[in-house]
CSV table of C-alpha atoms and ligand atoms in Angstrom, one decimal:
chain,number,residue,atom,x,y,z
A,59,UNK,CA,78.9,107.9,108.9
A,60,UNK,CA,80.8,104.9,107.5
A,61,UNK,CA,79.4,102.9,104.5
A,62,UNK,CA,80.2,99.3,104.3
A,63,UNK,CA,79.3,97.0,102.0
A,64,UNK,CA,80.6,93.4,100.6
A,65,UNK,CA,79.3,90.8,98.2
A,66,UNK,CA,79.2,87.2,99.5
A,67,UNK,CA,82.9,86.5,99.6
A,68,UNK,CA,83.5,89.5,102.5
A,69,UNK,CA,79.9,88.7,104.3
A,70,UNK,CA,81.6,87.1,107.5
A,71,UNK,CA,84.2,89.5,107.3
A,72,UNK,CA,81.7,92.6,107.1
A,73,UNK,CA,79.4,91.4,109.9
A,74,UNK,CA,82.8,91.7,112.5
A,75,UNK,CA,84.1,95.1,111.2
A,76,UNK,CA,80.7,96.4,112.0
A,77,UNK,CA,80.6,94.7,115.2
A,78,UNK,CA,83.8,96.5,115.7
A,79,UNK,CA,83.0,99.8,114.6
A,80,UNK,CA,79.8,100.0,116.4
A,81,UNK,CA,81.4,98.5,119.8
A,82,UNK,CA,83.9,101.5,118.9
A,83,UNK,CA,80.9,103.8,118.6
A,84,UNK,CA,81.3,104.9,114.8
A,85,UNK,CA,78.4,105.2,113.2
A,86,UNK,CA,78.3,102.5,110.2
A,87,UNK,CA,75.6,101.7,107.0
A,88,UNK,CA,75.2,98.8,106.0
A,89,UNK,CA,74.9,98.7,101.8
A,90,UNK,CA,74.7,94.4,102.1
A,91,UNK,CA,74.7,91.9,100.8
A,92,UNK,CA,72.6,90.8,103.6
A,93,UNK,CA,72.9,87.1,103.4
A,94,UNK,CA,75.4,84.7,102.1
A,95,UNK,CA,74.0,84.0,98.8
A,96,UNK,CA,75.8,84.4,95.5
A,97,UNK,CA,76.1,88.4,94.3
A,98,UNK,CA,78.0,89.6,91.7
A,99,UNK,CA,80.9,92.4,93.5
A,100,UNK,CA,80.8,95.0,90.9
A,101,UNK,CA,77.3,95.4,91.8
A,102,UNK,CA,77.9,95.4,95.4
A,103,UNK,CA,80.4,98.1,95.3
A,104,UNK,CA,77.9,100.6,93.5
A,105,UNK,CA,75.5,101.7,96.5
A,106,UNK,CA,79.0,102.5,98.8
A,107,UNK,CA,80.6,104.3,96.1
A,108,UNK,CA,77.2,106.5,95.4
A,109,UNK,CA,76.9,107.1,99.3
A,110,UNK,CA,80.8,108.4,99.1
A,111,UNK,CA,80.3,110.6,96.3
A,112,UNK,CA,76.9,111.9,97.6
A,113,UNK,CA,78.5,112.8,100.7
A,114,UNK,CA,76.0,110.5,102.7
A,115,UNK,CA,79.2,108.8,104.0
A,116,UNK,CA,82.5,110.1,104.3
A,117,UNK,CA,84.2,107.2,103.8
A,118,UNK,CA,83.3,103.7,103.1
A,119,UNK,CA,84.6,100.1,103.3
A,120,UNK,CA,84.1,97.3,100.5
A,121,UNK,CA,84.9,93.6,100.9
A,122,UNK,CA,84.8,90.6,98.2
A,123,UNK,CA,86.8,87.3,98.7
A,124,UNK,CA,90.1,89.1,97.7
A,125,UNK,CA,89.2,93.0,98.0
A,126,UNK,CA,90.7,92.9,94.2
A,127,UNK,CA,87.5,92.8,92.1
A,128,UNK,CA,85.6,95.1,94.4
A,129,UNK,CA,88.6,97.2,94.3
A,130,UNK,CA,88.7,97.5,90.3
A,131,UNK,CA,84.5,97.8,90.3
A,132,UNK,CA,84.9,100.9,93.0
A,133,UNK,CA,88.1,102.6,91.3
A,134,UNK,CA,85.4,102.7,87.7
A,135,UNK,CA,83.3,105.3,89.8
A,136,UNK,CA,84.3,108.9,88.9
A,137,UNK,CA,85.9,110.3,92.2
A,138,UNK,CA,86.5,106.9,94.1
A,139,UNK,CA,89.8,106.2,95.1
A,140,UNK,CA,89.6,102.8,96.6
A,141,UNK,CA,93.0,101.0,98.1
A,142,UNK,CA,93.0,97.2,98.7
A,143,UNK,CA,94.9,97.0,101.7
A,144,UNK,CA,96.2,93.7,103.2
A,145,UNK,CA,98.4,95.6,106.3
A,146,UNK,CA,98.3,98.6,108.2
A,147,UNK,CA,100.9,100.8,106.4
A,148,UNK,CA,99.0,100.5,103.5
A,149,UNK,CA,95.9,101.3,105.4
A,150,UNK,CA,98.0,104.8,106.8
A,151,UNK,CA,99.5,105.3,103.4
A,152,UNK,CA,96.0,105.2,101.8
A,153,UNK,CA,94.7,108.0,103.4
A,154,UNK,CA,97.7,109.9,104.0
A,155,UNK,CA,99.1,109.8,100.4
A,156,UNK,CA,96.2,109.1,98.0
A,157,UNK,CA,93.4,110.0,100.3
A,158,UNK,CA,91.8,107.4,99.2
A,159,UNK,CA,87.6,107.7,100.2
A,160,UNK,CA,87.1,103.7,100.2
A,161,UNK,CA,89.5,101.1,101.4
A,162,UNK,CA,88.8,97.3,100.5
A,163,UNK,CA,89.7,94.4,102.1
A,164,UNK,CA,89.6,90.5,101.3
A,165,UNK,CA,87.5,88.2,103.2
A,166,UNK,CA,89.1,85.0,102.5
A,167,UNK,CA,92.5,86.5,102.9
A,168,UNK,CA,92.6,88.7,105.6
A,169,UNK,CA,91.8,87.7,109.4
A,170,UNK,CA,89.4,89.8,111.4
A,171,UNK,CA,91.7,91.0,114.1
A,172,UNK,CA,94.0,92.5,111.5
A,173,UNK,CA,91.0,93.9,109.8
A,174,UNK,CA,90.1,95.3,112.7
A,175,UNK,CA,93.8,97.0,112.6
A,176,UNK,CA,93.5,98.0,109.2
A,177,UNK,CA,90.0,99.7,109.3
A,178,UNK,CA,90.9,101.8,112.9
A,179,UNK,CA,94.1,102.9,111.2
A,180,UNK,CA,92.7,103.8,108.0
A,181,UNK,CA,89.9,105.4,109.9
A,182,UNK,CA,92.6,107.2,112.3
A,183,UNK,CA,94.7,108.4,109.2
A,184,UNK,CA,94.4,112.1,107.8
A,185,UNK,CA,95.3,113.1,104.1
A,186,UNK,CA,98.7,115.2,104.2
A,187,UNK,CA,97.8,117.1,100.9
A,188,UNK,CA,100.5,118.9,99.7
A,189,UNK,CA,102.4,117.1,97.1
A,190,UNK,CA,100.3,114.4,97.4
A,191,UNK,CA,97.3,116.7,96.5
A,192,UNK,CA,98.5,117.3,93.3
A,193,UNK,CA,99.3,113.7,92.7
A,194,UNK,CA,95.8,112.8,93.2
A,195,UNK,CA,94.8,115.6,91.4
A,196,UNK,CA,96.7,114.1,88.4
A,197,UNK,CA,94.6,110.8,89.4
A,198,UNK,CA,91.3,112.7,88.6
A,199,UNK,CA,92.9,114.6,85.4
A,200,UNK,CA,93.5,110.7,84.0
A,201,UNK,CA,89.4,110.1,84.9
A,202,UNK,CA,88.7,113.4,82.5
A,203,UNK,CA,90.6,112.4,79.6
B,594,RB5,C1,83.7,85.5,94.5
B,594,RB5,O1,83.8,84.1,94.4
B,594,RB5,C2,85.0,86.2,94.3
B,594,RB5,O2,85.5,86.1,93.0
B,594,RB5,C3,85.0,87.6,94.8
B,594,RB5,O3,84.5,87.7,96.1
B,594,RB5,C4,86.3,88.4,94.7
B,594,RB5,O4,87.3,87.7,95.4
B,594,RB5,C5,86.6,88.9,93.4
B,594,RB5,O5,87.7,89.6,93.2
């Protein structure tokens, strides 16, 4: 299960990923905002990152106007690792060097057929550990100190 949520700046952009995903068959929740009204993104990132961390969702997707505020609200959450990514490299790379759990995307900046791209790859991608495991182990060392 995917969690998805946006505030009012990635609404139109999170109604067509989910149309995608779920024409793809992957299983998506939908965390809102529900409607196009004014909400504040920090607040809209909170019920994906808890799903992530509970394990309810093994990955989620967050989208605001830029993908950069929901980005910075979703990286405050103890164990998040969220990557703003604008291309599909950085969508591979997000998973397969800093396994990152949440990837964010902007609404008003990225178009919905590269989204599309961005999401299948980052959903496609597999974290290579290794060396990269004890980077982002080093990640989580900075979160305890
Ligand atoms: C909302 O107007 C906008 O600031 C928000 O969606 C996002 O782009 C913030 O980073």
């Amino acid at each position: 299960m995917i969690a998805i949520g946006s505030d009012h700046g990635g609404f139109e952009l999170k109604g067509h990923i989910m149309d995608h995903l779920n024409e793809k068959g992957i299983e998506v929740k939908d965390f809102g905002v529900y409607t196009e009204e004014s909400a504040d993104y920090p607040d809209c990132s909170k019920p994906v990152c808890e799903a992530v961390l509970s394990g309810e969702c093994e990955r989620g997707i967050l989208v605001c106007g830029t993908g950069i505020g929901i980005s910075i609200a979703a990286n405050k959450f103890k164990g998040i690792r969220a990557a703003l990514c604008g291309n599909v490299f950085s969508a591979k790379m997000a998973k397969e060097h800093n396994n990152a759990n949440i990837i964010c995307l902007g609404g008003r900046v990225t178009g919905r057929e590269l989204a599309n791209m961005i999401v299948d790859t980052y959903l496609e991608s597999r974290f290579l550990g290794g060396r990269h495991a004890e980077r982002v182990k080093k990640i989580h060392e900075i979160e305890n100190m």
